[in-house]
PDB file of C-alpha atoms and ligand atoms in Angstrom:
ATOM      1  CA  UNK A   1      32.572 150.927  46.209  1.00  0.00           C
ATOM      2  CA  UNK A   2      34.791 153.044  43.988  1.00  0.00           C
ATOM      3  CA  UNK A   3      35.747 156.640  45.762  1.00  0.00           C
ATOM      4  CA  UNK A   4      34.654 155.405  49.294  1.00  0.00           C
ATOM      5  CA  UNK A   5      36.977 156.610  51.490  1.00  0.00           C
ATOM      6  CA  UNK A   6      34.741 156.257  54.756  1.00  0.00           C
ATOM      7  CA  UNK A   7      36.884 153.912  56.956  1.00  0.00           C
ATOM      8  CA  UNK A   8      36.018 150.155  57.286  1.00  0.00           C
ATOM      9  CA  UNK A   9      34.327 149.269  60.241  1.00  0.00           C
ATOM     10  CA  UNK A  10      35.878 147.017  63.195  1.00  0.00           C
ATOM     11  CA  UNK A  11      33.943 144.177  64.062  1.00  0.00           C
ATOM     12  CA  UNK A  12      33.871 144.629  68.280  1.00  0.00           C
ATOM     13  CA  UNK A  13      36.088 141.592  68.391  1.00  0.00           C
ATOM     14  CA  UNK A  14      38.479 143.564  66.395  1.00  0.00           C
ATOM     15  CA  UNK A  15      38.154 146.733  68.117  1.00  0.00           C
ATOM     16  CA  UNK A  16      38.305 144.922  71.662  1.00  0.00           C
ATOM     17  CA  UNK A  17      42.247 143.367  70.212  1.00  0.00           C
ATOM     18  CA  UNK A  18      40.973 139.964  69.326  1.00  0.00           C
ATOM     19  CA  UNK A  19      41.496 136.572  70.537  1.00  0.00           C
ATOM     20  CA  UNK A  20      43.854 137.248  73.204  1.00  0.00           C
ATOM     21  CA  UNK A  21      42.220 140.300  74.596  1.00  0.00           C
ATOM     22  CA  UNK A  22      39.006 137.835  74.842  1.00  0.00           C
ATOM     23  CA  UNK A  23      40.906 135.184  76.936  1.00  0.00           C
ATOM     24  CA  UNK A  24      43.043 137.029  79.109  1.00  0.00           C
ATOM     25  CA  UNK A  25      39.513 138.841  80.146  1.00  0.00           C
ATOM     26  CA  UNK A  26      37.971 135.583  80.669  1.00  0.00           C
ATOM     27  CA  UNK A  27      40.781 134.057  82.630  1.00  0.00           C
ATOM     28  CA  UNK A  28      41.590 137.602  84.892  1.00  0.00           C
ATOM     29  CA  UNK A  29      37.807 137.502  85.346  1.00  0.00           C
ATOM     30  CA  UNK A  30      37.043 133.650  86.144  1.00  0.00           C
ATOM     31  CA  UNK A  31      40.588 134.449  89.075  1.00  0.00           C
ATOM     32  CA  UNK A  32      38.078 136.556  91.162  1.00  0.00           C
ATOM     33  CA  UNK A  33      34.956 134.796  90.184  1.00  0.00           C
ATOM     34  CA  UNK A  34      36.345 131.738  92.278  1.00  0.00           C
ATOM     35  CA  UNK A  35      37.034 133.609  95.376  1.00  0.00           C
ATOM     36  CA  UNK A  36      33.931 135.300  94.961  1.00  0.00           C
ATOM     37  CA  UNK A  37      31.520 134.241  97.965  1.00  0.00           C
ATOM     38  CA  UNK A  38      28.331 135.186  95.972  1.00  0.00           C
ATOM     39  CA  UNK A  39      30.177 133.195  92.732  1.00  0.00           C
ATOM     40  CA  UNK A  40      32.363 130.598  93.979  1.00  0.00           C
ATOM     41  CA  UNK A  41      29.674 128.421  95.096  1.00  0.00           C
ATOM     42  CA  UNK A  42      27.948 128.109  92.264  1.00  0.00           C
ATOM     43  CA  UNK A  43      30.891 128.020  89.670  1.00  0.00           C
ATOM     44  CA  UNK A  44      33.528 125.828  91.932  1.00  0.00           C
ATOM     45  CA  UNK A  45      32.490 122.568  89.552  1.00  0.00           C
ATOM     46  CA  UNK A  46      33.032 124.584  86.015  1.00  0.00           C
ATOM     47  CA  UNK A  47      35.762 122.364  84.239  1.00  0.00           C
ATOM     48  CA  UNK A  48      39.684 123.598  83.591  1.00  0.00           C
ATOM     49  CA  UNK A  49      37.861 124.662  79.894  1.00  0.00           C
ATOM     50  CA  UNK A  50      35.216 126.645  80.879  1.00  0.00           C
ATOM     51  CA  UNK A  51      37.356 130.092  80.957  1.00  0.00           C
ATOM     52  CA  UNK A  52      38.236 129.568  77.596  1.00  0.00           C
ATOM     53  CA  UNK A  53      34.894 128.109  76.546  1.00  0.00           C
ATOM     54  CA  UNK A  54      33.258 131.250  77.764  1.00  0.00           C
ATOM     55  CA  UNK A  55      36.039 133.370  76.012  1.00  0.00           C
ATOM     56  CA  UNK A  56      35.548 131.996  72.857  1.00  0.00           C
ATOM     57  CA  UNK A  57      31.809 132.530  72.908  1.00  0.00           C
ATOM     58  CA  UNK A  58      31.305 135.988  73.308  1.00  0.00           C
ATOM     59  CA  UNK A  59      34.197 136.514  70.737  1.00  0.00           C
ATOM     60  CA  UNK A  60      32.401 134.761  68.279  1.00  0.00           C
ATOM     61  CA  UNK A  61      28.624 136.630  69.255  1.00  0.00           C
ATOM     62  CA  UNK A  62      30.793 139.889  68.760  1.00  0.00           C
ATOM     63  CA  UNK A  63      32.310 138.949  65.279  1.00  0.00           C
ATOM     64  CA  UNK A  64      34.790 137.119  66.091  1.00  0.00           C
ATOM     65  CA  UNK A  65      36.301 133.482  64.313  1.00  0.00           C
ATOM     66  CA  UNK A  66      33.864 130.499  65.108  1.00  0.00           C
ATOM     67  CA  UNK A  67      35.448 128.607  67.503  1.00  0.00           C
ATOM     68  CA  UNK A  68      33.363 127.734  70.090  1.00  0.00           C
ATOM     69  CA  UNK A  69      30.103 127.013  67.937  1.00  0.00           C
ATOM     70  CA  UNK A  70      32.350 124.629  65.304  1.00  0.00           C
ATOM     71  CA  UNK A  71      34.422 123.002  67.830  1.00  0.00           C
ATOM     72  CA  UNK A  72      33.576 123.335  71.256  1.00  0.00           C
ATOM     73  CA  UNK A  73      29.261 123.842  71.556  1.00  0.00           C
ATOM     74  CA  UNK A  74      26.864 125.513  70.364  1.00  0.00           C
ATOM     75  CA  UNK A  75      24.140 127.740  71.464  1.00  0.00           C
ATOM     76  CA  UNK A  76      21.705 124.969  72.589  1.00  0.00           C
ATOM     77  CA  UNK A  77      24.673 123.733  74.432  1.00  0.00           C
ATOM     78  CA  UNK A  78      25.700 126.612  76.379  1.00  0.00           C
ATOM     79  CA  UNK A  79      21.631 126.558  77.497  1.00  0.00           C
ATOM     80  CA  UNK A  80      21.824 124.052  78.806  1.00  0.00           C
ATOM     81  CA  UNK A  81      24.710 124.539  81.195  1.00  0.00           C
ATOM     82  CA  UNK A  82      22.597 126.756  82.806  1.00  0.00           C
ATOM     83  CA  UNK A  83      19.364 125.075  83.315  1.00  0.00           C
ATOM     84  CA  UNK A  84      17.925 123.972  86.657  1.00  0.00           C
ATOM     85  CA  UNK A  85      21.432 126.385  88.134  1.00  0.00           C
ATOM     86  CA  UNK A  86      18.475 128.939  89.800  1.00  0.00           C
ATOM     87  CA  UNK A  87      21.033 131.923  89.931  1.00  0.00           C
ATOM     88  CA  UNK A  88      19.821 134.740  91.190  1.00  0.00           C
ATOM     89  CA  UNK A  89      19.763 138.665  90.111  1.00  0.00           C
ATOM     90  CA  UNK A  90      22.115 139.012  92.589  1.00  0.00           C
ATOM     91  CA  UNK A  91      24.900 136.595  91.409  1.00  0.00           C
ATOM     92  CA  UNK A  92      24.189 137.898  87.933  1.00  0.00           C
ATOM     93  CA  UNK A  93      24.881 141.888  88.589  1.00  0.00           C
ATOM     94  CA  UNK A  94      28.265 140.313  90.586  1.00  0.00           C
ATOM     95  CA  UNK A  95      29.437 138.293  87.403  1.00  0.00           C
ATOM     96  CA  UNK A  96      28.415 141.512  85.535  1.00  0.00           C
ATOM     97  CA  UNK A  97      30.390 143.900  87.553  1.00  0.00           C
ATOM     98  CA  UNK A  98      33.824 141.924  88.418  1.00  0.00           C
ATOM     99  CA  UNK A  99      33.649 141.195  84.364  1.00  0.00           C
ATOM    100  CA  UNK A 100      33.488 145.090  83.751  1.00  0.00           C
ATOM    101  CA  UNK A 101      36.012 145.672  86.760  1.00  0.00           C
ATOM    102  CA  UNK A 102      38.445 143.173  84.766  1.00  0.00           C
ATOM    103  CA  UNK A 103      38.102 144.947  81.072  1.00  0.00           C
ATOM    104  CA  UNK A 104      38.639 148.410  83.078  1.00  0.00           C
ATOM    105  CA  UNK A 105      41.973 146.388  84.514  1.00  0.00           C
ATOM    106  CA  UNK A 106      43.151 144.995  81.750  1.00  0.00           C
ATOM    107  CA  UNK A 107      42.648 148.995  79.698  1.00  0.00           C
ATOM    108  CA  UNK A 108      39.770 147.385  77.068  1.00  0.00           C
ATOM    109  CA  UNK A 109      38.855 150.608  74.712  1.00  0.00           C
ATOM    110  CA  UNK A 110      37.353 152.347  76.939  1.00  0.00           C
ATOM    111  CA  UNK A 111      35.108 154.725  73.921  1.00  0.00           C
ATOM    112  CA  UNK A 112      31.626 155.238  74.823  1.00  0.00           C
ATOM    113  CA  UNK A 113      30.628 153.451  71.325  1.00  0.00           C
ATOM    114  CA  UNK A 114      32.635 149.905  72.565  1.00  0.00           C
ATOM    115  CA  UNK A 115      31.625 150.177  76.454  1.00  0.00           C
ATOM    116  CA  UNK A 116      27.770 150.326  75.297  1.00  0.00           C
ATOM    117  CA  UNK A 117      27.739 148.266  73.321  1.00  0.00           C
ATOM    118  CA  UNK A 118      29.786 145.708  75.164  1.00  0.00           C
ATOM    119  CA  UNK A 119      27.465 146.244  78.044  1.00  0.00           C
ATOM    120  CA  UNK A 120      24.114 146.126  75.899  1.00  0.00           C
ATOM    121  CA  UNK A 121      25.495 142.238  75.043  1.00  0.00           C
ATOM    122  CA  UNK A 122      26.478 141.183  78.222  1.00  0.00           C
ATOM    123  CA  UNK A 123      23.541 142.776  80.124  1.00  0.00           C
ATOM    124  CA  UNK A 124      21.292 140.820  77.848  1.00  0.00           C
ATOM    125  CA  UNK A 125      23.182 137.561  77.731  1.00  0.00           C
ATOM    126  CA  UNK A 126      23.506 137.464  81.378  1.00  0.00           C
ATOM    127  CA  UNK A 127      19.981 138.366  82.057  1.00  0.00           C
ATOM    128  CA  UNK A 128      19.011 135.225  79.517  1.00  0.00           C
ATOM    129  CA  UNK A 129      21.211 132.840  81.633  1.00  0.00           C
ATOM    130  CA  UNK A 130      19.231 134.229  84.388  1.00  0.00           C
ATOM    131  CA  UNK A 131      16.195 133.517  82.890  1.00  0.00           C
ATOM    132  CA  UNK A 132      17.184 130.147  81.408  1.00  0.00           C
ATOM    133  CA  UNK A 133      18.425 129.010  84.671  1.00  0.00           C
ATOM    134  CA  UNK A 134      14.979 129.202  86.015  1.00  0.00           C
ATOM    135  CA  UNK A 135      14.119 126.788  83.522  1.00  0.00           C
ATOM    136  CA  UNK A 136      14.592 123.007  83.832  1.00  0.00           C
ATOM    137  CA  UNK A 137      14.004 122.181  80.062  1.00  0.00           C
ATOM    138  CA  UNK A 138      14.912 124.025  77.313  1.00  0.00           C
ATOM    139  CA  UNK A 139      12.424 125.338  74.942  1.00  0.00           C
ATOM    140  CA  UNK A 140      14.401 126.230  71.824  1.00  0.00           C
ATOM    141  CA  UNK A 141      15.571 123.847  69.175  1.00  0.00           C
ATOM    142  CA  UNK A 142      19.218 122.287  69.234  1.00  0.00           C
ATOM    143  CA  UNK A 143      20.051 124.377  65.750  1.00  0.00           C
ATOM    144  CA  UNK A 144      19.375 127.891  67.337  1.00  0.00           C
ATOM    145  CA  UNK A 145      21.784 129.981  65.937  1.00  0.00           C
ATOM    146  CA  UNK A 146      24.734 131.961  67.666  1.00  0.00           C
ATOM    147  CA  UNK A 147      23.878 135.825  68.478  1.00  0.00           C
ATOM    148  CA  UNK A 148      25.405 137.696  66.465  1.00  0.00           C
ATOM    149  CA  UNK A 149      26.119 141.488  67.742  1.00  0.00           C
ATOM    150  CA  UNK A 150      26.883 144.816  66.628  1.00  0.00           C
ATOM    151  CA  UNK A 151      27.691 148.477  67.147  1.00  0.00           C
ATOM    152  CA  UNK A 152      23.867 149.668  67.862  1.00  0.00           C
ATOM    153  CA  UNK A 153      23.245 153.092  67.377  1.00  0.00           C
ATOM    154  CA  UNK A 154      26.554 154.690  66.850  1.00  0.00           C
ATOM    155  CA  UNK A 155      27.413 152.496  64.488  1.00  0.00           C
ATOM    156  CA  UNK A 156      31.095 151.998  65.149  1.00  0.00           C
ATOM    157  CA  UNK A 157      33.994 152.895  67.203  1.00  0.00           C
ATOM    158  CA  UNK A 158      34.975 156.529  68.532  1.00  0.00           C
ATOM    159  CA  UNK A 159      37.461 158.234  65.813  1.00  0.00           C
ATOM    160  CA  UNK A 160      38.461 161.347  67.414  1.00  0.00           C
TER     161      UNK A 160
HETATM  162  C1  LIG B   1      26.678 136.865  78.479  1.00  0.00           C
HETATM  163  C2  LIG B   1      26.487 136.078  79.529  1.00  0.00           C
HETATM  164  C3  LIG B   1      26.956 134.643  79.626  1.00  0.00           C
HETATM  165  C4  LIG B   1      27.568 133.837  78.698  1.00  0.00           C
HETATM  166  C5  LIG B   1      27.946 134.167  77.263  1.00  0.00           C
HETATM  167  C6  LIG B   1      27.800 132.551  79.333  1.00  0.00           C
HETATM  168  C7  LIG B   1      28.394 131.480  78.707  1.00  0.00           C
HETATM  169  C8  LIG B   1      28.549 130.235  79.261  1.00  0.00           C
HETATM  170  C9  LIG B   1      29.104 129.087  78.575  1.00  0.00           C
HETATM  171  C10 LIG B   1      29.664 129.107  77.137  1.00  0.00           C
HETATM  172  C11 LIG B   1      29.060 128.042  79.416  1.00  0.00           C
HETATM  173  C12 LIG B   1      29.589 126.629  79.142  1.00  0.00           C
HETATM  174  C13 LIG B   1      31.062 126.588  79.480  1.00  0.00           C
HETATM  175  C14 LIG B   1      31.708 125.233  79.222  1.00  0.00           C
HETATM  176  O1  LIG B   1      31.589 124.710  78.106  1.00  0.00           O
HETATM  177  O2  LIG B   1      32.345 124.717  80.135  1.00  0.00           O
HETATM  178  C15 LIG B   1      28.466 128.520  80.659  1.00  0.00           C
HETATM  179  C16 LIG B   1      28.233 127.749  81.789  1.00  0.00           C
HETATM  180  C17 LIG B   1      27.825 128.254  83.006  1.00  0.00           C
HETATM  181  N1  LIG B   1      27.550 129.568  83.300  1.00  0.00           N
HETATM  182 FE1  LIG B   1      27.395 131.067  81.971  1.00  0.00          FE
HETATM  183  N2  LIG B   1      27.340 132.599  80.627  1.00  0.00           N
HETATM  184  C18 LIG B   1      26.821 133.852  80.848  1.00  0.00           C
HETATM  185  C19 LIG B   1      26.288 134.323  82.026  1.00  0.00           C
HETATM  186  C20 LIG B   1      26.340 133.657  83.229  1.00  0.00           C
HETATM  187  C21 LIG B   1      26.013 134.222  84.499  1.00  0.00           C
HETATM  188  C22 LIG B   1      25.525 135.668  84.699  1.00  0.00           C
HETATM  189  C23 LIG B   1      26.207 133.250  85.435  1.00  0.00           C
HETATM  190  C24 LIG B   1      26.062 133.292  86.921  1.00  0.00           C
HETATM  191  C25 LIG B   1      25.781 134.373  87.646  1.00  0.00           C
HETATM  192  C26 LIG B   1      26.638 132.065  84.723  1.00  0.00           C
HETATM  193  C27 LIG B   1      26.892 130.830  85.310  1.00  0.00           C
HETATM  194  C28 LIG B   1      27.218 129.678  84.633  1.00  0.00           C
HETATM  195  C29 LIG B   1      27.271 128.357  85.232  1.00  0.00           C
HETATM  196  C30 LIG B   1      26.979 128.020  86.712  1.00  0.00           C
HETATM  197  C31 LIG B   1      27.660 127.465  84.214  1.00  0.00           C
HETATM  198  C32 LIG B   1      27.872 125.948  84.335  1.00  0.00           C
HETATM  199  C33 LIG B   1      29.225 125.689  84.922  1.00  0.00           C
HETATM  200  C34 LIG B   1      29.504 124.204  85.035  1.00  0.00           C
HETATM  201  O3  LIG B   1      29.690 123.535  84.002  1.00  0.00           O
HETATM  202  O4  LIG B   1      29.566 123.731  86.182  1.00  0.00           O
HETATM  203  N3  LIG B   1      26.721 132.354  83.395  1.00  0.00           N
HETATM  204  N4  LIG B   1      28.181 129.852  80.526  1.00  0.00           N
END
């Protein structure tokens, strides 16, 4: 629009630094999830890609490029990885916390408007695996689309 000078908004991917901010979190994170002894024993199988496959995921739900849904799964297929896997609420706070404890090591923006809305995503994504891994069939069809999240309520990052 002509004479709008309100800043552009960062998708959180942006705001978060992009790709490599995604996979260095994923890769700190996944380094304590295996010595973990509420974690380890349920993620000692995941293959040399899952870090990665993980990190590319929630950079594409949070605006990021579409890596993992063109090229390595889609949303039906990370369902399915956790079917029949009975975690419990437990091992879902853990991975929740030691992921948060990671972004707080590795100096993520820290702004009230990222953290919440980081959290909002992961608290529901995690609490779907949760759900799903109850489950021993999945009950949504193989083209379900890849979430797609935003700012929420405040609408964008902290300016100052
Ligand atoms: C926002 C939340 C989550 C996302 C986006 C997510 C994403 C993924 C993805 C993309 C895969 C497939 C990785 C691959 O292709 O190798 C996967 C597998 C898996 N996830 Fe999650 N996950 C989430 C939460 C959790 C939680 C909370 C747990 C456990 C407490 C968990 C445990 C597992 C397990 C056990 C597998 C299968 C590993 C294997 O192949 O042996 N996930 N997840």
């Amino acid at each position: 629009m002509e004479n709008d000078h309100r800043p552009t908004i960062p998708t959180l991917y942006e705001w978060a630094g992009g790709m490599q901010a995604f996979e260095t979190l994923f890769d700190k994170f996944y380094d304590k999830v295996v010595v973990d002894p509420l974690l380890e024993p349920i993620l000692r199988h995941m293959s040399p890609q899952h870090r990665l496959h993980v990190a590319h995921f929630v950079a594409e739900v949070l605006g990021g490029p579409k890596l993992y849904s063109e090229t390595e799964g889609s949303h039906f297929e990370m369902i399915k990885k956790h079917l029949s896997k009975h975690l419990t609420n437990e091992q879902r706070k853990r991975w929740l916390h030691l992921l948060l404890d990671t972004a707080d090591e590795l100096k993520l923006p820290d702004d009230p408007e990222f953290r919440s809305a980081f959290l909002a995503y992961l608290e529901w994504g995690s609490r779907l695996a949760l759900v799903n891994s109850q489950l021993d069939e999945i009950n949504e069809p193989p083209d379900v689309p890849m979430p797609s999240w935003g700012w929420g309520v405040p609408g964008g990052p902290y300016r100052g």
